[in-house]
Coordinates of C-alpha atoms in Angstrom, one line a residue:
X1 CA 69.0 115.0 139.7
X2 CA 70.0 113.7 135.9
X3 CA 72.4 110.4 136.3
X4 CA 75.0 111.6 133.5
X5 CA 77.9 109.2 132.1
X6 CA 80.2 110.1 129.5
X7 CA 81.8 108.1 126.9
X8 CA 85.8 108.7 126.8
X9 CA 88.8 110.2 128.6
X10 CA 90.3 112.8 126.2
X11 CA 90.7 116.9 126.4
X12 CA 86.8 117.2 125.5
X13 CA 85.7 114.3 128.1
X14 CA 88.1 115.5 130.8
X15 CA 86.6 119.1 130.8
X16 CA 83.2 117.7 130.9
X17 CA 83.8 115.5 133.4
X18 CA 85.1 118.0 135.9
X19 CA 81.8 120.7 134.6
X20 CA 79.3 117.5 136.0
X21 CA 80.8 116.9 139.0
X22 CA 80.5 120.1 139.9
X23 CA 76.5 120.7 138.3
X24 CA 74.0 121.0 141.1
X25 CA 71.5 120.1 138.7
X26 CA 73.3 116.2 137.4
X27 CA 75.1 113.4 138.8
X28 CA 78.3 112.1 136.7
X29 CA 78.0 108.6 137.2
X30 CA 80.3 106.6 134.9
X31 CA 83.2 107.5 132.5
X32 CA 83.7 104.8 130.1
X33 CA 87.3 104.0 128.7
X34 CA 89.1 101.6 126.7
X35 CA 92.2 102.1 128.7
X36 CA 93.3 100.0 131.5
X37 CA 92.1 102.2 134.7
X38 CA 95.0 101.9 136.7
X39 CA 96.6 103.8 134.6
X40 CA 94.8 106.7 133.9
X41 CA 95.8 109.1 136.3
X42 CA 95.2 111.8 134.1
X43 CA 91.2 111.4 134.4
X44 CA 89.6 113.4 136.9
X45 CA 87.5 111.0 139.7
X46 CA 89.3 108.7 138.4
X47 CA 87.2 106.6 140.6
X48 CA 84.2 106.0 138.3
X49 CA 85.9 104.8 135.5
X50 CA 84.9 101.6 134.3
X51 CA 85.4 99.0 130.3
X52 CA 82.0 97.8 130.9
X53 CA 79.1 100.1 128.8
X54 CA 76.8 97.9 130.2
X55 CA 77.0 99.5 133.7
X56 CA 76.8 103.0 131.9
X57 CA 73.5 101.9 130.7
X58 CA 72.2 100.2 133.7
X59 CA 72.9 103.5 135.9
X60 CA 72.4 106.1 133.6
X61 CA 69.5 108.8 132.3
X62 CA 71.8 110.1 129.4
X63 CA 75.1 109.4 128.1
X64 CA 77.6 112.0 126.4
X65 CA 79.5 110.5 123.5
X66 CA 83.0 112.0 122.9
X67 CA 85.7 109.8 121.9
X68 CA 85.9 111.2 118.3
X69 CA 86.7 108.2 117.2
X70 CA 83.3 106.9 114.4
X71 CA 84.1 103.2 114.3
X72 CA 83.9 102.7 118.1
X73 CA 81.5 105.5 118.8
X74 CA 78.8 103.5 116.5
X75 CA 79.0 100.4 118.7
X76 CA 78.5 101.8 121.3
X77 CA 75.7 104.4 120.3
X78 CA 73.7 101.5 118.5
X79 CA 73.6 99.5 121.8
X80 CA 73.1 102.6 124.1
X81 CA 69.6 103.5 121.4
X82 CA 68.6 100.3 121.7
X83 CA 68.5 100.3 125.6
X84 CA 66.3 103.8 124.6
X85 CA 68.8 106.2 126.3
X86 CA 69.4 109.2 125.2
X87 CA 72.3 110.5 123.6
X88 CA 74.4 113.7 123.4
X89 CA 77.9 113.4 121.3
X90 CA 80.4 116.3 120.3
X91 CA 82.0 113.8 117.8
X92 CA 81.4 115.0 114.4
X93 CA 83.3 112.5 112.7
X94 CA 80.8 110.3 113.6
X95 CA 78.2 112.3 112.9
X96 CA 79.3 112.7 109.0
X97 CA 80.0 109.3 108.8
X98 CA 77.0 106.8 110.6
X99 CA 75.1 110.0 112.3
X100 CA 72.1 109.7 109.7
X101 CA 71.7 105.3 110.2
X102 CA 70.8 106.5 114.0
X103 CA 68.8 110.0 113.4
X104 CA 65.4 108.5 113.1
X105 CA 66.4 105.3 116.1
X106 CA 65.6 107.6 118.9
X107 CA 66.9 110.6 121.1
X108 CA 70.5 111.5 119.9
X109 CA 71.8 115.1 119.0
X110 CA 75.4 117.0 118.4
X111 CA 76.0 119.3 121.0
X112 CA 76.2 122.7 121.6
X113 CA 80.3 123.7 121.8
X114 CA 82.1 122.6 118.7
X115 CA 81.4 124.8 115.6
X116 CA 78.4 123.0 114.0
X117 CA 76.3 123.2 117.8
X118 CA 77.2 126.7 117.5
X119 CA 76.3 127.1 114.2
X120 CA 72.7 125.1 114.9
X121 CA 72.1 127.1 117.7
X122 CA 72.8 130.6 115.8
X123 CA 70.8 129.2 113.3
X124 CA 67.5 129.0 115.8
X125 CA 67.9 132.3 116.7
X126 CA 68.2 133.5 113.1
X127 CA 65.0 132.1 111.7
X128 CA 63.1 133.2 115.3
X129 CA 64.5 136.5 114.4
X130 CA 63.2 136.5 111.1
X131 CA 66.4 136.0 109.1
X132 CA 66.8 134.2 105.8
X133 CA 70.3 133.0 106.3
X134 CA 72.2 132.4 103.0
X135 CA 75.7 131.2 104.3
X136 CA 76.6 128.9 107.3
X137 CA 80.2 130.2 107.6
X138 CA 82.8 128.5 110.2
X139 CA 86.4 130.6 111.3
X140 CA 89.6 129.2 110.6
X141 CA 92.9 130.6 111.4
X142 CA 95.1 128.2 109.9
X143 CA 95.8 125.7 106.8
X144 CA 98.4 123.7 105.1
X145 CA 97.3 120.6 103.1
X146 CA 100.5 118.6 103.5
X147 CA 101.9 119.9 107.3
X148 CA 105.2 118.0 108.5
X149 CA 105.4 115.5 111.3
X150 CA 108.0 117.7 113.1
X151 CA 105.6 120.6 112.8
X152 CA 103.0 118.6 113.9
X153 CA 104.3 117.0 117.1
X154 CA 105.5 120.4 117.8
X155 CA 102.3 121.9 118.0
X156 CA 100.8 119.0 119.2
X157 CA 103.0 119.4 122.7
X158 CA 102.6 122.9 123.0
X159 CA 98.6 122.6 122.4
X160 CA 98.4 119.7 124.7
X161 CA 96.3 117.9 122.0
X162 CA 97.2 114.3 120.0
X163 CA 99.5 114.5 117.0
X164 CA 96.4 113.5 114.7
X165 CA 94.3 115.7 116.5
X166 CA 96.2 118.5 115.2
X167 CA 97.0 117.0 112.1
X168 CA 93.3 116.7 111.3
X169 CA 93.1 121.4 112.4
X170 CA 95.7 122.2 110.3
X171 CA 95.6 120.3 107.1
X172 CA 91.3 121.3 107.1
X173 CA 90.0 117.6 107.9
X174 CA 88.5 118.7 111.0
X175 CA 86.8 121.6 108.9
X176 CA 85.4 119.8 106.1
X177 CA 83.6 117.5 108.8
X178 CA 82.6 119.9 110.9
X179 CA 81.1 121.6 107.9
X180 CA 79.3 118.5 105.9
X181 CA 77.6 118.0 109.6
X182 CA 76.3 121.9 109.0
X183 CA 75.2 120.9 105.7
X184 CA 73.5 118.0 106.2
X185 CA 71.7 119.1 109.2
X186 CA 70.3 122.5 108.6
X187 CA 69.2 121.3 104.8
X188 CA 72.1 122.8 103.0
X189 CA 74.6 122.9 99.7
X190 CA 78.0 123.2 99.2
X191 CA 79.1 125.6 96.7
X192 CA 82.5 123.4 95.6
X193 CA 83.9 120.2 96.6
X194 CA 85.9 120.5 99.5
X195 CA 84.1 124.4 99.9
X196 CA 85.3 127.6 99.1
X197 CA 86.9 128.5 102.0
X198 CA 87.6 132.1 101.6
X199 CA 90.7 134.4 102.8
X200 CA 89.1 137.2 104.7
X201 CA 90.1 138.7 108.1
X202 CA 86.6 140.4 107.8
X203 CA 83.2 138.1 108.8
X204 CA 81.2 141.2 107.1
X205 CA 83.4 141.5 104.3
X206 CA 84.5 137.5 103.6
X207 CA 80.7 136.7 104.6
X208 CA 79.3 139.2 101.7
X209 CA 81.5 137.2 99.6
X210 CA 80.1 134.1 100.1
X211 CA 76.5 135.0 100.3
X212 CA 76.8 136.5 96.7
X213 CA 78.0 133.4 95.9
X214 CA 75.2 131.3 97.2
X215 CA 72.7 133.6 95.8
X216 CA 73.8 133.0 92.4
X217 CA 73.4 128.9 93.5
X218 CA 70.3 130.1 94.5
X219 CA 70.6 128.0 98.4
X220 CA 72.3 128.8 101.0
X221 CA 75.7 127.3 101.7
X222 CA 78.4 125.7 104.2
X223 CA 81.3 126.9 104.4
X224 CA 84.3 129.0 105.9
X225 CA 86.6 132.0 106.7
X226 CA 90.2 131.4 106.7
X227 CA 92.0 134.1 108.9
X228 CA 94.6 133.9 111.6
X229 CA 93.3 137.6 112.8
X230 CA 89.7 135.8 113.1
X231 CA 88.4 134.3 116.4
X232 CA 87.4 130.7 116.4
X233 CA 84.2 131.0 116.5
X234 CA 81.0 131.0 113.7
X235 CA 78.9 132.8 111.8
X236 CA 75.7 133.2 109.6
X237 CA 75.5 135.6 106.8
X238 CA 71.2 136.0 106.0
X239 CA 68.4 138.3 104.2
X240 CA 65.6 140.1 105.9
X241 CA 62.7 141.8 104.6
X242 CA 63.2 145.3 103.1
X243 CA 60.7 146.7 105.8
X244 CA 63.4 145.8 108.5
X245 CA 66.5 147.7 106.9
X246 CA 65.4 150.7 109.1
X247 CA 65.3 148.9 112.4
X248 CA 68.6 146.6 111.2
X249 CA 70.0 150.2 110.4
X250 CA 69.6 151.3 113.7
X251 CA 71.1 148.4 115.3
X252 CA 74.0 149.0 113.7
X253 CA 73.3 145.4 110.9
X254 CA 74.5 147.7 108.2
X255 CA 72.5 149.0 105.2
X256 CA 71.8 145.1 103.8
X257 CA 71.0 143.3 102.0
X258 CA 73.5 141.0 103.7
X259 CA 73.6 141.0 107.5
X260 CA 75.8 138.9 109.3
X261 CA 75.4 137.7 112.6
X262 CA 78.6 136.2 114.3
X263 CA 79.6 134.5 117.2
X264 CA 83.1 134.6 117.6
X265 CA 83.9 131.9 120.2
X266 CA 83.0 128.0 120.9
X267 CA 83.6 126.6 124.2
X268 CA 83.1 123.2 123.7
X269 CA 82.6 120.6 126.4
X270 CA 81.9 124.1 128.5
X271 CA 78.4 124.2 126.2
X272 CA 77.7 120.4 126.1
X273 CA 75.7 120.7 129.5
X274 CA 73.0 123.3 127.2
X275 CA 72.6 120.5 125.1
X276 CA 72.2 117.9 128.1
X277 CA 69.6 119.7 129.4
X278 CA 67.6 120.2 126.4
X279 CA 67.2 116.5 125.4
X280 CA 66.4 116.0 128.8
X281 CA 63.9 118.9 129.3
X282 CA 62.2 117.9 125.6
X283 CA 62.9 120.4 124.1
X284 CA 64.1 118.0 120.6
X285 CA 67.3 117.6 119.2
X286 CA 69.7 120.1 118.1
X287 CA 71.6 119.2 115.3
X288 CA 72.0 115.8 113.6
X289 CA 73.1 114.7 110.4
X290 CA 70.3 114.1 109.0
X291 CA 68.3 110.6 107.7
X292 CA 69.3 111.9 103.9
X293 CA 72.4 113.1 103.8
X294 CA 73.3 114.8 100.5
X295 CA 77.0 115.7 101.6
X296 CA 79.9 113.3 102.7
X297 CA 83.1 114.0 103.5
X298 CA 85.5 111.7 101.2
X299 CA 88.8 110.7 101.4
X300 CA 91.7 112.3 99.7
X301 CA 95.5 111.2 99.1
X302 CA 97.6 113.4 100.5
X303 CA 100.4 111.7 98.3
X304 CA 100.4 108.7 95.6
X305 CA 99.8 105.3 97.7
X306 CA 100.9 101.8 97.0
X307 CA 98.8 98.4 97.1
X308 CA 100.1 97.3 100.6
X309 CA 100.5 100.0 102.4
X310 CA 98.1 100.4 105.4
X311 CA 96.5 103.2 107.1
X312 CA 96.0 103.2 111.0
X313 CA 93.7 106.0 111.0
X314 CA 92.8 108.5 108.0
X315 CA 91.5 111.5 110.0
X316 CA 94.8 113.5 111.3
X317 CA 97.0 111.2 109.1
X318 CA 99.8 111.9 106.7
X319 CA 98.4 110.2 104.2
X320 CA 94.8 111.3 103.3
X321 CA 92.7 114.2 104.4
X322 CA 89.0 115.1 104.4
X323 CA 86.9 117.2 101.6
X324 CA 83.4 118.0 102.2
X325 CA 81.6 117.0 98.5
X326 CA 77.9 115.4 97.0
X327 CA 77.5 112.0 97.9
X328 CA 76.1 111.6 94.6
X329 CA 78.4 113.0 92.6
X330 CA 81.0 110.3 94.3
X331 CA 79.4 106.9 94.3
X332 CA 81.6 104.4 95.8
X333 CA 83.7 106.8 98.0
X334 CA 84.8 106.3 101.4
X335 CA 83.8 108.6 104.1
X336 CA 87.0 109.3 106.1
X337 CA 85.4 108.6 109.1
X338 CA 86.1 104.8 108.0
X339 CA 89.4 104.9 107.2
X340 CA 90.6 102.8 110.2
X341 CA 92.9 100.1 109.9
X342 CA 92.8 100.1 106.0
X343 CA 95.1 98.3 103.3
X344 CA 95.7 99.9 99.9
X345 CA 94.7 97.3 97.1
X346 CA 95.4 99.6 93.9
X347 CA 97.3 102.0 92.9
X348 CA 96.3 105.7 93.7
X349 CA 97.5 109.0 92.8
X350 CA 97.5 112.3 94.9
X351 CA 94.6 114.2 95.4
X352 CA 92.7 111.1 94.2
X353 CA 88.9 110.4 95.4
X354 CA 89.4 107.2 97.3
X355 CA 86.6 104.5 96.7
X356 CA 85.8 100.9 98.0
X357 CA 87.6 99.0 95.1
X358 CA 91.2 101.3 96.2
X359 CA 91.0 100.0 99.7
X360 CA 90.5 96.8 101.9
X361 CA 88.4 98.0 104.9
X362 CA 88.0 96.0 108.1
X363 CA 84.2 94.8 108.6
X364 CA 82.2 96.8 111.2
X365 CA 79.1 98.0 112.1
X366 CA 80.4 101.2 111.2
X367 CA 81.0 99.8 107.5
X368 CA 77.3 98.1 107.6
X369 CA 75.9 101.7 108.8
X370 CA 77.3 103.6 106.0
X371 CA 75.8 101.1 103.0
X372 CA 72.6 101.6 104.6
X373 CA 73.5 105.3 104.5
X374 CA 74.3 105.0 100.5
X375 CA 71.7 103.6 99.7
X376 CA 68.8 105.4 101.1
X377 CA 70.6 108.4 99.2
X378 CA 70.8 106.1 95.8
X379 CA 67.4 105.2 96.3
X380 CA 66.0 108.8 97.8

């Protein structure tokens, strides 16, 4: 039996949490928070909580990583590698952000779940099908660029999710991230900054769209459907070879060239357990972002900011959002996975590209990772 801890005490974590304890094949043995433990009475066996990673390392065979949160996430990773355990996270904000200074440091993988697991995992299937995918396409029902607080808190209650949380779904953050992870780790392009993200309540239809497009690019793309009719899930829009049309004809594909494979549904931390077990049976990591990364996702004012002003936490904020865009194209940006705790130094104007010399950012590991990052892509 596996010896499984897991790394934070949020919606994702709690679902897991309660999925282990009940696995005949793993033993949950530590949940790691940063909150005092008394208190948490919301967290299920709330008996093996504990603020010491140590004793999550000492007692476990693999540790699930899903706090969300990039800064604190690459402490703890880079200590967890270095004690050579392996890793699962469904955080792809970290991921986008220091993912690529830990891909070649040992065993650590996204998980199966959130979109871009789901994506990685359509993508297997594709190419052992055959398929010459074209478009890595995400569903999205919902977005507004510059939501309200009131709205926000709103849904935020009814949902059952944080305030940033939400504000991160609806104002496209949390697609843009979940997207550049797609990119970077199945070897992909963009087709715009911050993507194209096409309105289409048809996966066929909206997918045909996009797959034009990235022919004309001439590589396949990341990107997304934007639909309230759609279901969250994914989907991948490929080629085949002309002596195929019959048999995709038959099976109801269509006529081609284009056929689109969908899944429409992500279960999240219900998946994460596939992903346990295949690190642990070897079967190699899933999806990563990638030792090059050739996509970031950069920081944009959501309205004109002052020197001064500070900025608890970028991702879910009411002042900047995310947009997937070429690291190259950018040099000098700052990921919005590192937006924690920031103080504005210069003037900037909405929809501005924020860069290092706009913003005083809090030394971290984190900060150290992402230079590292930059530079290997500077240098290639």
């Amino acid at each position: 039996m596996s010896k499984i801890s897991v790394i934070g005490t949020g919606f994702i974590a709690r679902g897991l949490i309660n999925l282990l304890h009940e696995n005949p094949k793993h033993e949950l043995i530590k949940i790691l928070t940063r909150t005092k433990i008394n208190e948490r009475v919301d967290v299920p066996y709330s008996d093996l909580l504990t603020n010491s990673l140590d004793e999550l390392i000492e007692k476990s065979d693999l540790i699930v990583e899903c706090t969300g949160d990039p800064i604190y996430a690459c402490e703890s990773i880079d200590k967890i590698m270095k004690a050579g355990i392996p890793v699962v996270t469904m955080n792809a904000e970290f991921q986008v952000t220091v993912g690529s200074f830990f891909a070649d440091k040992g065993l650590i993988s996204e998980a199966e779940g959130d979109q871009p697991g789901v994506l990685a995992m359509l993508h297997e299937e594709a190419i052992s099908m055959g398929f010459k995918p074209l478009v890595y396409g995400n569903m999205k029902g919902y977005l507004n660029l510059h939501p309200k607080l009131e709205d926000m808190e709103f849904w935020a209650d009814k949902q059952n999710y944080s305030i940033d949380m939400t504000t991160s779904f609806t104002d496209g953050t949390k697609v843009q991230i979940e997207q550049t992870l797609v990119a970077n780790g199945l070897n992909l392009g963009i087709a715009q900054q911050g993507l194209i993200g096409l309105e289409d309540d048809d996966t066929w239809h909206g997918g045909t769209m996009l797959a034009q497009k990235a022919k004309e690019l001439g590589y396949p793309i990341s990107d997304y459907l934007l639909s309230p009719k759609l279901r969250p899930g994914v989907f991948i829009v490929a080629e085949h070879t002309v002596n195929q049309a019959e048999g995709l004809r038959n099976y109801k594909m269509g006529d081609g060239p284009f056929y689109t494979l969908d899944r429409p549904y992500h279960l999240c931390y219900f998946e994460i357990i596939k992903t346990i077990d295949r690190l642990l049976e070897g079967r190699g990591v899933l999806l990563n972002n990638g030792t090059h990364p050739s996509i970031s996702t950069v920081t944009i004012a959501k309205r004109d900011l002052k020197p001064g002003e500070t900025i608890k936490k970028g991702i879910g904020s009411f002042e900047v959002r995310g947009e997937a865009a070429e690291i190259k194209k950018h040099p000098g940006h700052v990921p919005i996975g590192l937006m924690y705790d920031v103080t504005v130094r210069k003037p900037v104007v909405e929809g501005q590209i924020l860069t290092f010399d706009d913003v005083e950012i809090p030394d971290s590991l984190a900060l150290e990772a992402w230079k590292t990052i930059e530079k290997r892509v500077f240098e290639g």
